[in-house]
mmCIF file of C-alpha atoms in Angstrom:
data_model
loop_
_atom_site.group_PDB
_atom_site.id
_atom_site.type_symbol
_atom_site.label_atom_id
_atom_site.label_comp_id
_atom_site.label_asym_id
_atom_site.label_seq_id
_atom_site.Cartn_x
_atom_site.Cartn_y
_atom_site.Cartn_z
ATOM 1 C CA UNK T 553 129.781 81.383 153.347
ATOM 2 C CA UNK T 554 132.933 83.034 152.018
ATOM 3 C CA UNK T 555 135.641 80.840 153.536
ATOM 4 C CA UNK T 556 138.651 82.407 155.174
ATOM 5 C CA UNK T 557 140.813 79.891 153.303
ATOM 6 C CA UNK T 558 139.547 77.161 150.954
ATOM 7 C CA UNK T 559 142.335 74.569 151.099
ATOM 8 C CA UNK T 560 140.393 72.021 149.056
ATOM 9 C CA UNK T 561 140.035 74.489 146.210
ATOM 10 C CA UNK T 562 143.677 75.560 146.467
ATOM 11 C CA UNK T 563 144.999 72.007 146.259
ATOM 12 C CA UNK T 564 142.532 70.768 143.640
ATOM 13 C CA UNK T 565 144.386 72.931 141.107
ATOM 14 C CA UNK T 566 147.311 70.521 141.460
ATOM 15 C CA UNK T 567 145.322 67.302 141.972
ATOM 16 C CA UNK T 568 146.390 65.446 138.817
ATOM 17 C CA UNK T 569 150.066 66.257 139.287
ATOM 18 C CA UNK T 570 149.949 65.293 142.962
ATOM 19 C CA UNK T 571 148.133 62.007 142.280
ATOM 20 C CA UNK T 572 150.676 61.101 139.608
ATOM 21 C CA UNK T 573 153.631 61.961 141.848
ATOM 22 C CA UNK T 574 152.271 60.020 144.828
ATOM 23 C CA UNK T 575 151.827 56.956 142.635
ATOM 24 C CA UNK T 576 155.437 57.321 141.493
ATOM 25 C CA UNK T 577 156.626 57.469 145.100
ATOM 26 C CA UNK T 578 154.570 54.403 145.990
ATOM 27 C CA UNK T 579 156.057 52.534 143.049
ATOM 28 C CA UNK T 580 159.583 53.459 144.151
ATOM 29 C CA UNK T 581 158.977 52.450 147.760
ATOM 30 C CA UNK T 582 161.252 55.221 149.108
ATOM 31 C CA UNK T 583 159.567 57.570 151.575
ATOM 32 C CA UNK T 584 162.218 59.617 153.408
ATOM 33 C CA UNK T 585 165.323 61.584 152.369
ATOM 34 C CA UNK T 586 165.118 60.558 148.749
ATOM 35 C CA UNK T 587 164.979 62.116 145.283
ATOM 36 C CA UNK T 588 161.859 64.203 145.951
ATOM 37 C CA UNK T 589 163.432 65.791 149.005
ATOM 38 C CA UNK T 590 166.600 66.524 147.080
ATOM 39 C CA UNK T 591 164.686 68.059 144.172
ATOM 40 C CA UNK T 592 162.493 70.296 146.294
ATOM 41 C CA UNK T 593 165.238 71.557 148.607
ATOM 42 C CA UNK T 594 167.471 72.392 145.627
ATOM 43 C CA UNK T 595 164.631 74.262 143.933
ATOM 44 C CA UNK T 596 163.575 76.076 147.098
ATOM 45 C CA UNK T 597 167.149 77.156 147.820
ATOM 46 C CA UNK T 598 167.331 78.550 144.282
ATOM 47 C CA UNK T 599 163.967 80.286 144.772
ATOM 48 C CA UNK T 600 165.150 81.924 148.011
ATOM 49 C CA UNK T 601 168.569 82.725 146.585
ATOM 50 C CA UNK T 602 170.497 80.664 149.136
ATOM 51 C CA UNK T 603 173.149 78.023 148.647
ATOM 52 C CA UNK T 604 171.498 75.448 150.889
ATOM 53 C CA UNK T 605 168.069 74.243 151.988
ATOM 54 C CA UNK T 606 167.445 71.422 154.451
ATOM 55 C CA UNK T 607 163.990 69.835 154.693
ATOM 56 C CA UNK T 608 162.641 69.210 158.204
ATOM 57 C CA UNK T 609 159.370 68.106 159.743
ATOM 58 C CA UNK T 610 157.814 71.510 160.508
ATOM 59 C CA UNK T 611 158.502 75.195 161.021
ATOM 60 C CA UNK T 612 159.061 75.015 164.777
ATOM 61 C CA UNK T 613 161.667 72.307 164.261
ATOM 62 C CA UNK T 614 163.364 74.480 161.638
ATOM 63 C CA UNK T 615 163.873 77.291 164.159
ATOM 64 C CA UNK T 616 164.749 74.848 166.928
ATOM 65 C CA UNK T 617 167.412 73.178 164.826
ATOM 66 C CA UNK T 618 169.002 76.483 163.805
ATOM 67 C CA UNK T 619 169.413 77.498 167.449
ATOM 68 C CA UNK T 620 170.593 74.012 168.410
ATOM 69 C CA UNK T 621 173.106 73.906 165.559
ATOM 70 C CA UNK T 622 174.604 77.227 166.657
ATOM 71 C CA UNK T 623 175.069 75.774 170.132
ATOM 72 C CA UNK T 624 173.058 78.435 171.920
ATOM 73 C CA UNK T 625 171.707 77.354 175.297
ATOM 74 C CA UNK T 626 171.349 78.140 178.977
ATOM 75 C CA UNK T 627 172.389 81.684 179.835
ATOM 76 C CA UNK T 628 172.144 82.888 176.241
ATOM 77 C CA UNK T 629 169.612 85.507 175.168
ATOM 78 C CA UNK T 630 167.854 85.770 171.823
ATOM 79 C CA UNK T 631 165.934 88.899 170.888
ATOM 80 C CA UNK T 632 162.464 88.084 169.537
ATOM 81 C CA UNK T 633 159.502 90.233 168.482
ATOM 82 C CA UNK T 634 156.818 90.372 171.152
ATOM 83 C CA UNK T 635 154.110 90.356 168.496
ATOM 84 C CA UNK T 636 154.428 86.935 166.888
ATOM 85 C CA UNK T 637 153.015 83.434 166.850
ATOM 86 C CA UNK T 638 154.209 81.552 169.897
ATOM 87 C CA UNK T 639 156.370 79.114 167.871
ATOM 88 C CA UNK T 640 159.026 81.811 167.418
ATOM 89 C CA UNK T 641 159.448 82.084 171.186
ATOM 90 C CA UNK T 642 159.051 78.356 171.858
ATOM 91 C CA UNK T 643 162.088 77.672 169.675
ATOM 92 C CA UNK T 644 164.149 79.960 171.892
ATOM 93 C CA UNK T 645 163.012 78.613 175.249
ATOM 94 C CA UNK T 646 163.058 74.964 174.160
ATOM 95 C CA UNK T 647 166.802 75.329 173.624
ATOM 96 C CA UNK T 648 167.247 76.688 177.145
ATOM 97 C CA UNK T 649 167.787 80.244 175.903
ATOM 98 C CA UNK T 650 166.035 83.315 177.263
ATOM 99 C CA UNK T 651 163.645 85.141 174.901
ATOM 100 C CA UNK T 652 164.008 88.919 175.110
ATOM 101 C CA UNK T 653 160.845 90.485 173.736
ATOM 102 C CA UNK T 654 160.870 93.676 171.668
ATOM 103 C CA UNK T 655 157.755 95.657 170.751
ATOM 104 C CA UNK T 656 156.626 95.934 167.103
ATOM 105 C CA UNK T 657 156.100 98.889 164.836
ATOM 106 C CA UNK T 658 152.332 99.488 165.018
ATOM 107 C CA UNK T 659 152.252 100.218 161.268
ATOM 108 C CA UNK T 660 153.930 97.034 160.005
ATOM 109 C CA UNK T 661 153.331 94.673 162.980
ATOM 110 C CA UNK T 662 156.977 93.595 162.623
ATOM 111 C CA UNK T 663 159.740 94.097 165.205
ATOM 112 C CA UNK T 664 160.686 97.752 165.618
ATOM 113 C CA UNK T 665 164.383 97.995 164.666
ATOM 114 C CA UNK T 666 164.753 101.206 166.707
ATOM 115 C CA UNK T 667 163.989 99.334 169.953
ATOM 116 C CA UNK T 668 166.439 96.446 169.552
ATOM 117 C CA UNK T 669 169.777 97.947 170.587
ATOM 118 C CA UNK T 670 168.618 98.839 174.105
ATOM 119 C CA UNK T 671 167.820 95.143 174.679
ATOM 120 C CA UNK T 672 171.263 93.864 173.661
ATOM 121 C CA UNK T 673 173.477 92.624 176.526
ATOM 122 C CA UNK T 674 176.674 90.619 176.801
ATOM 123 C CA UNK T 675 174.454 87.510 176.874
ATOM 124 C CA UNK T 676 172.747 88.277 173.547
ATOM 125 C CA UNK T 677 173.611 85.758 170.820
ATOM 126 C CA UNK T 678 171.084 86.402 168.085
ATOM 127 C CA UNK T 679 168.229 88.523 166.790
ATOM 128 C CA UNK T 680 165.242 86.586 165.502
ATOM 129 C CA UNK T 681 163.162 88.507 162.978
ATOM 130 C CA UNK T 682 159.658 87.345 162.104
ATOM 131 C CA UNK T 683 158.251 88.451 158.746
ATOM 132 C CA UNK T 684 154.770 88.550 160.227
ATOM 133 C CA UNK T 685 151.652 88.178 158.068
ATOM 134 C CA UNK T 686 153.913 87.980 154.999
ATOM 135 C CA UNK T 687 155.681 91.363 155.142
ATOM 136 C CA UNK T 688 159.481 91.366 155.110
ATOM 137 C CA UNK T 689 161.100 93.053 158.079
ATOM 138 C CA UNK T 690 163.033 96.213 157.189
ATOM 139 C CA UNK T 691 166.507 94.841 157.737
ATOM 140 C CA UNK T 692 169.045 97.655 157.262
ATOM 141 C CA UNK T 693 169.317 98.685 160.929
ATOM 142 C CA UNK T 694 169.224 95.063 162.052
ATOM 143 C CA UNK T 695 172.089 94.135 159.735
ATOM 144 C CA UNK T 696 174.146 96.975 161.226
ATOM 145 C CA UNK T 697 173.357 95.916 164.798
ATOM 146 C CA UNK T 698 174.273 92.295 164.066
ATOM 147 C CA UNK T 699 177.616 93.381 162.657
ATOM 148 C CA UNK T 700 178.290 95.836 165.500
ATOM 149 C CA UNK T 701 177.608 93.287 168.259
ATOM 150 C CA UNK T 702 178.642 90.108 166.405
ATOM 151 C CA UNK T 703 175.154 88.595 166.526
ATOM 152 C CA UNK T 704 173.485 85.982 164.351
ATOM 153 C CA UNK T 705 170.295 86.885 162.512
ATOM 154 C CA UNK T 706 167.686 84.113 162.481
ATOM 155 C CA UNK T 707 164.682 84.612 160.236
ATOM 156 C CA UNK T 708 161.271 83.166 160.981
ATOM 157 C CA UNK T 709 159.950 83.136 157.416
ATOM 158 C CA UNK T 710 156.992 80.861 158.111
ATOM 159 C CA UNK T 711 154.503 83.385 156.693
ATOM 160 C CA UNK T 712 156.653 85.075 154.063
ATOM 161 C CA UNK T 713 157.421 82.631 151.241
ATOM 162 C CA UNK T 714 158.518 84.809 148.332
ATOM 163 C CA UNK T 715 158.491 88.211 150.048
ATOM 164 C CA UNK T 716 161.384 90.470 149.030
ATOM 165 C CA UNK T 717 163.517 93.125 150.677
ATOM 166 C CA UNK T 718 165.839 95.175 148.462
ATOM 167 C CA UNK T 719 165.970 92.503 145.780
ATOM 168 C CA UNK T 720 166.496 89.561 148.139
ATOM 169 C CA UNK T 721 163.866 87.100 149.262
ATOM 170 C CA UNK T 722 163.002 86.257 152.843
ATOM 171 C CA UNK T 723 165.064 83.229 153.760
ATOM 172 C CA UNK T 724 168.161 85.002 152.447
ATOM 173 C CA UNK T 725 168.165 88.069 154.707
ATOM 174 C CA UNK T 726 169.982 86.593 157.696
ATOM 175 C CA UNK T 727 172.368 83.824 158.677
ATOM 176 C CA UNK T 728 169.668 81.153 158.596
ATOM 177 C CA UNK T 729 165.915 81.011 158.158
ATOM 178 C CA UNK T 730 163.158 78.676 159.276
ATOM 179 C CA UNK T 731 160.165 78.012 157.020
ATOM 180 C CA UNK T 732 156.872 76.282 157.719
ATOM 181 C CA UNK T 733 154.901 74.509 155.004
ATOM 182 C CA UNK T 734 151.769 73.991 157.109
ATOM 183 C CA UNK T 735 148.819 73.542 154.709
ATOM 184 C CA UNK T 736 147.525 77.089 155.162
ATOM 185 C CA UNK T 737 150.808 78.802 154.275
ATOM 186 C CA UNK T 738 151.383 80.551 150.934
ATOM 187 C CA UNK T 739 153.433 77.465 150.057
ATOM 188 C CA UNK T 740 151.731 74.666 151.937
ATOM 189 C CA UNK T 741 151.972 70.887 151.812
ATOM 190 C CA UNK T 742 149.353 68.276 152.756
ATOM 191 C CA UNK T 743 150.425 67.981 156.383
ATOM 192 C CA UNK T 744 153.331 69.327 158.381
ATOM 193 C CA UNK T 745 156.598 70.296 156.757
ATOM 194 C CA UNK T 746 159.419 72.774 157.147
ATOM 195 C CA UNK T 747 162.855 73.801 155.943
ATOM 196 C CA UNK T 748 165.992 75.703 156.876
ATOM 197 C CA UNK T 749 167.672 77.948 154.298
ATOM 198 C CA UNK T 750 171.204 79.290 154.710
ATOM 199 C CA UNK T 751 174.423 80.153 152.884
ATOM 200 C CA UNK T 752 176.491 78.514 155.628
ATOM 201 C CA UNK T 753 177.671 75.074 154.485
ATOM 202 C CA UNK T 754 178.828 74.018 157.967
ATOM 203 C CA UNK T 755 175.476 74.956 159.491
ATOM 204 C CA UNK T 756 173.517 73.195 156.722
ATOM 205 C CA UNK T 757 175.489 69.974 157.140
ATOM 206 C CA UNK T 758 175.064 70.043 160.903
ATOM 207 C CA UNK T 759 171.308 70.517 160.593
ATOM 208 C CA UNK T 760 171.157 67.634 158.093
ATOM 209 C CA UNK T 761 172.670 65.418 160.763
ATOM 210 C CA UNK T 762 170.696 66.853 163.695
ATOM 211 C CA UNK T 763 167.341 66.282 161.946
ATOM 212 C CA UNK T 764 168.273 62.597 161.466
ATOM 213 C CA UNK T 765 169.083 61.534 165.038
ATOM 214 C CA UNK T 766 172.417 63.360 164.818
ATOM 215 C CA UNK T 767 173.609 60.997 162.118
ATOM 216 C CA UNK T 768 175.024 61.252 158.617
ATOM 217 C CA UNK T 769 175.729 57.531 158.430
ATOM 218 C CA UNK T 770 173.130 55.070 159.728
ATOM 219 C CA UNK T 771 173.819 54.009 163.330
ATOM 220 C CA UNK T 772 176.754 56.440 163.601
ATOM 221 C CA UNK T 773 175.589 59.369 165.743
ATOM 222 C CA UNK T 774 177.844 62.407 166.040
ATOM 223 C CA UNK T 775 175.285 64.699 167.722
ATOM 224 C CA UNK T 776 172.404 64.271 170.149
ATOM 225 C CA UNK T 777 169.904 64.851 167.377
ATOM 226 C CA UNK T 778 166.177 64.592 166.811
ATOM 227 C CA UNK T 779 163.829 62.977 164.304
ATOM 228 C CA UNK T 780 162.660 65.788 162.045
ATOM 229 C CA UNK T 781 162.562 64.893 158.364
ATOM 230 C CA UNK T 782 160.475 66.215 155.473
ATOM 231 C CA UNK T 783 158.922 63.122 153.895
ATOM 232 C CA UNK T 784 158.981 62.387 150.166
ATOM 233 C CA UNK T 785 155.266 62.949 149.562
ATOM 234 C CA UNK T 786 155.288 66.388 151.186
ATOM 235 C CA UNK T 787 158.487 67.333 149.348
ATOM 236 C CA UNK T 788 156.924 66.316 146.033
ATOM 237 C CA UNK T 789 153.752 68.303 146.716
ATOM 238 C CA UNK T 790 155.807 71.375 147.596
ATOM 239 C CA UNK T 791 157.934 71.023 144.467
ATOM 240 C CA UNK T 792 154.787 70.999 142.332
ATOM 241 C CA UNK T 793 153.239 74.003 144.068
ATOM 242 C CA UNK T 794 156.475 76.020 144.179
ATOM 243 C CA UNK T 795 156.204 76.617 140.432
ATOM 244 C CA UNK T 796 153.006 78.638 140.989
ATOM 245 C CA UNK T 797 154.049 80.466 144.152
ATOM 246 C CA UNK T 798 154.990 83.793 142.585
ATOM 247 C CA UNK T 799 151.769 83.796 140.564
ATOM 248 C CA UNK T 800 149.721 82.968 143.665
ATOM 249 C CA UNK T 801 151.433 85.739 145.620
ATOM 250 C CA UNK T 802 150.568 88.221 142.871
ATOM 251 C CA UNK T 803 146.898 87.247 143.194
ATOM 252 C CA UNK T 804 147.123 87.900 146.923
ATOM 253 C CA UNK T 805 148.645 91.323 146.210
ATOM 254 C CA UNK T 806 145.789 92.159 143.830
ATOM 255 C CA UNK T 807 143.193 91.261 146.458
ATOM 256 C CA UNK T 808 145.059 93.236 149.104
ATOM 257 C CA UNK T 809 145.207 96.268 146.855
ATOM 258 C CA UNK T 810 141.456 96.088 146.222
ATOM 259 C CA UNK T 811 140.783 95.854 149.963
ATOM 260 C CA UNK T 812 143.109 98.762 150.735
ATOM 261 C CA UNK T 813 141.667 100.987 148.022
ATOM 262 C CA UNK T 814 137.987 100.228 148.607
ATOM 263 C CA UNK T 815 137.410 99.604 152.309
ATOM 264 C CA UNK T 816 136.294 103.052 153.444
ATOM 265 C CA UNK T 817 134.749 102.352 156.844
ATOM 266 C CA UNK T 818 136.265 104.808 159.384
ATOM 267 C CA UNK T 819 136.081 102.155 162.120
ATOM 268 C CA UNK T 820 138.655 100.046 160.256
ATOM 269 C CA UNK T 821 142.440 100.509 160.386
ATOM 270 C CA UNK T 822 143.951 99.036 157.226
ATOM 271 C CA UNK T 823 147.427 97.457 157.030
ATOM 272 C CA UNK T 824 150.291 99.593 155.743
ATOM 273 C CA UNK T 825 153.118 98.555 153.443
ATOM 274 C CA UNK T 826 156.424 100.153 152.501
ATOM 275 C CA UNK T 827 156.901 98.242 149.237
ATOM 276 C CA UNK T 828 154.520 96.054 147.196
ATOM 277 C CA UNK T 829 157.084 93.276 146.655
ATOM 278 C CA UNK T 830 157.919 93.147 150.372
ATOM 279 C CA UNK T 831 154.510 91.706 151.245
ATOM 280 C CA UNK T 832 153.001 88.393 150.109
ATOM 281 C CA UNK T 833 149.829 88.791 152.205
ATOM 282 C CA UNK T 834 149.720 85.486 154.023
ATOM 283 C CA UNK T 835 147.331 87.383 156.262
ATOM 284 C CA UNK T 836 145.318 90.533 155.510
ATOM 285 C CA UNK T 837 144.932 91.934 159.012
ATOM 286 C CA UNK T 838 142.745 94.910 159.825
ATOM 287 C CA UNK T 839 142.302 96.470 163.241
ATOM 288 C CA UNK T 840 139.227 97.812 164.977
ATOM 289 C CA UNK T 841 138.341 98.567 168.580
ATOM 290 C CA UNK T 842 135.103 96.618 168.074
ATOM 291 C CA UNK T 843 136.836 93.464 166.839
ATOM 292 C CA UNK T 844 134.490 90.871 168.360
ATOM 293 C CA UNK T 845 131.378 92.758 167.276
ATOM 294 C CA UNK T 846 132.723 93.146 163.729
ATOM 295 C CA UNK T 847 133.661 89.474 163.543
ATOM 296 C CA UNK T 848 130.129 88.449 164.555
ATOM 297 C CA UNK T 849 128.634 90.891 162.038
ATOM 298 C CA UNK T 850 130.771 89.435 159.232
ATOM 299 C CA UNK T 851 129.873 85.885 160.230
ATOM 300 C CA UNK T 852 126.173 86.788 160.250
ATOM 301 C CA UNK T 853 126.683 88.091 156.706
ATOM 302 C CA UNK T 854 128.390 84.922 155.484
ATOM 303 C CA UNK T 855 132.056 85.965 155.781
ATOM 304 C CA UNK T 856 134.514 83.838 157.749
ATOM 305 C CA UNK T 857 137.358 85.620 159.563
ATOM 306 C CA UNK T 858 140.103 84.587 161.993
ATOM 307 C CA UNK T 859 142.118 86.299 164.719
ATOM 308 C CA UNK T 860 145.928 86.227 164.383
ATOM 309 C CA UNK T 861 146.332 86.116 167.368
ATOM 310 C CA UNK T 862 143.935 86.598 170.324
ATOM 311 C CA UNK T 863 146.537 86.181 173.107
ATOM 312 C CA UNK T 864 150.111 87.531 172.854
ATOM 313 C CA UNK T 865 152.916 85.132 173.867
ATOM 314 C CA UNK T 866 153.812 87.054 177.030
ATOM 315 C CA UNK T 867 150.244 86.596 178.313
ATOM 316 C CA UNK T 868 150.102 82.842 177.703
ATOM 317 C CA UNK T 869 149.838 80.514 180.724
ATOM 318 C CA UNK T 870 152.938 78.594 179.609
ATOM 319 C CA UNK T 871 155.041 81.773 179.876
ATOM 320 C CA UNK T 872 154.173 82.796 183.437
ATOM 321 C CA UNK T 873 157.667 84.253 183.782
ATOM 322 C CA UNK T 874 156.731 86.820 181.121
ATOM 323 C CA UNK T 875 153.192 87.567 182.299
ATOM 324 C CA UNK T 876 154.215 90.727 184.175
ATOM 325 C CA UNK T 877 155.794 92.379 181.142
ATOM 326 C CA UNK T 878 154.186 95.595 179.957
ATOM 327 C CA UNK T 879 154.030 95.551 176.152
ATOM 328 C CA UNK T 880 151.207 97.966 175.287
ATOM 329 C CA UNK T 881 151.699 98.039 171.515
ATOM 330 C CA UNK T 882 151.677 94.247 171.286
ATOM 331 C CA UNK T 883 148.613 94.049 173.512
ATOM 332 C CA UNK T 884 146.809 96.709 171.450
ATOM 333 C CA UNK T 885 147.406 94.673 168.288
ATOM 334 C CA UNK T 886 146.236 91.402 169.787
ATOM 335 C CA UNK T 887 143.071 93.019 171.162
ATOM 336 C CA UNK T 888 142.067 94.671 167.881
ATOM 337 C CA UNK T 889 143.372 92.492 165.025
ATOM 338 C CA UNK T 890 141.081 90.640 162.616
ATOM 339 C CA UNK T 891 142.058 88.714 159.481
ATOM 340 C CA UNK T 892 139.930 88.911 156.332
ATOM 341 C CA UNK T 893 139.698 86.195 153.651
ATOM 342 C CA UNK T 894 142.615 86.255 151.210
ATOM 343 C CA UNK T 895 143.935 83.482 148.971
ATOM 344 C CA UNK T 896 144.825 82.796 145.331
ATOM 345 C CA UNK T 897 141.450 81.074 144.783
ATOM 346 C CA UNK T 898 139.250 83.794 146.251
ATOM 347 C CA UNK T 899 136.860 84.997 143.541
ATOM 348 C CA UNK T 900 136.680 88.713 142.788
ATOM 349 C CA UNK T 901 132.929 88.660 143.439
ATOM 350 C CA UNK T 902 133.743 87.393 146.940
ATOM 351 C CA UNK T 903 136.323 90.141 147.468
ATOM 352 C CA UNK T 904 133.769 92.752 146.384
ATOM 353 C CA UNK T 905 131.232 91.218 148.754
ATOM 354 C CA UNK T 906 133.650 91.460 151.702
ATOM 355 C CA UNK T 907 134.279 95.131 150.958
ATOM 356 C CA UNK T 908 130.564 95.884 150.543
ATOM 357 C CA UNK T 909 129.652 94.256 153.839
ATOM 358 C CA UNK T 910 132.457 95.960 155.773
ATOM 359 C CA UNK T 911 131.547 99.374 154.374
ATOM 360 C CA UNK T 912 127.952 98.866 155.579
ATOM 361 C CA UNK T 913 129.119 98.077 159.119
ATOM 362 C CA UNK T 914 128.028 100.659 161.722
#
């Protein structure tokens, strides 16, 4: 079986370094908010091109804390892409804000900048952009809208570690960005982990307190905070793997290029890109009207695939208030999308096999 993602193989490349670092942490006896956290967040901020990075427990918390730190709440609206993983929208509603869903561009799967302005009201506080599947959102029009209406731009960069737009990396394209380091991400740890990147010192300091029970000094609580801290082991693992991230992303680009140049089956709609550096291919998503049949065919031929995602957020049971929305482009994507294997440890023979099998599909 060609695995969709072989995490064991990915992490075994770093096994000796990780083992050594974990032993060092055990010897120190310091497990939270220590030297490893400081090292990784400094290095990740430098990687993204931002002044500040704050480690948190996961990607959802990163987005939650950004919205909380800005003070957005009941009565406030945040524009969000309709075609996204549900965490983007959960972060909005969990802060008491109203998510306003905007359809994607069918070619990029990202929010369609041309449809945003009509959704802006006097209640709108921010635009959340999601760099879905690893492709940076085209930001020019969004930057202009944010300036025109005095809105914050919040990036959900959970799938786009290292992607670039006009010479700047995701995480440095808005006012603040949330990252996830879930194990399957391009930069993944060995459990849950997340971070906020920003150039806003006041925001960074507030999030540092909010993630730690609202406290900068033990037992002195200035905010009603939460417990959301990136632990020392995860920070150390991420610091080790960060050094190889650009190289790993280049391998993903090579695989993507081979898929795009060699999959010739007319039943398959291939992903489109506007710039090679803008996409880090967290997901290689094709579309076909016979998605379930194709997925079974690939499984029968020893190829594992996944669906990102089978149910759009506005059709989820937990969002009954959104169930009546008509979002045909989003629904088309979620009914036809299928993700092929792609990772820095996928062998070229496996990539060729995937292409061969897909081209034989009838």
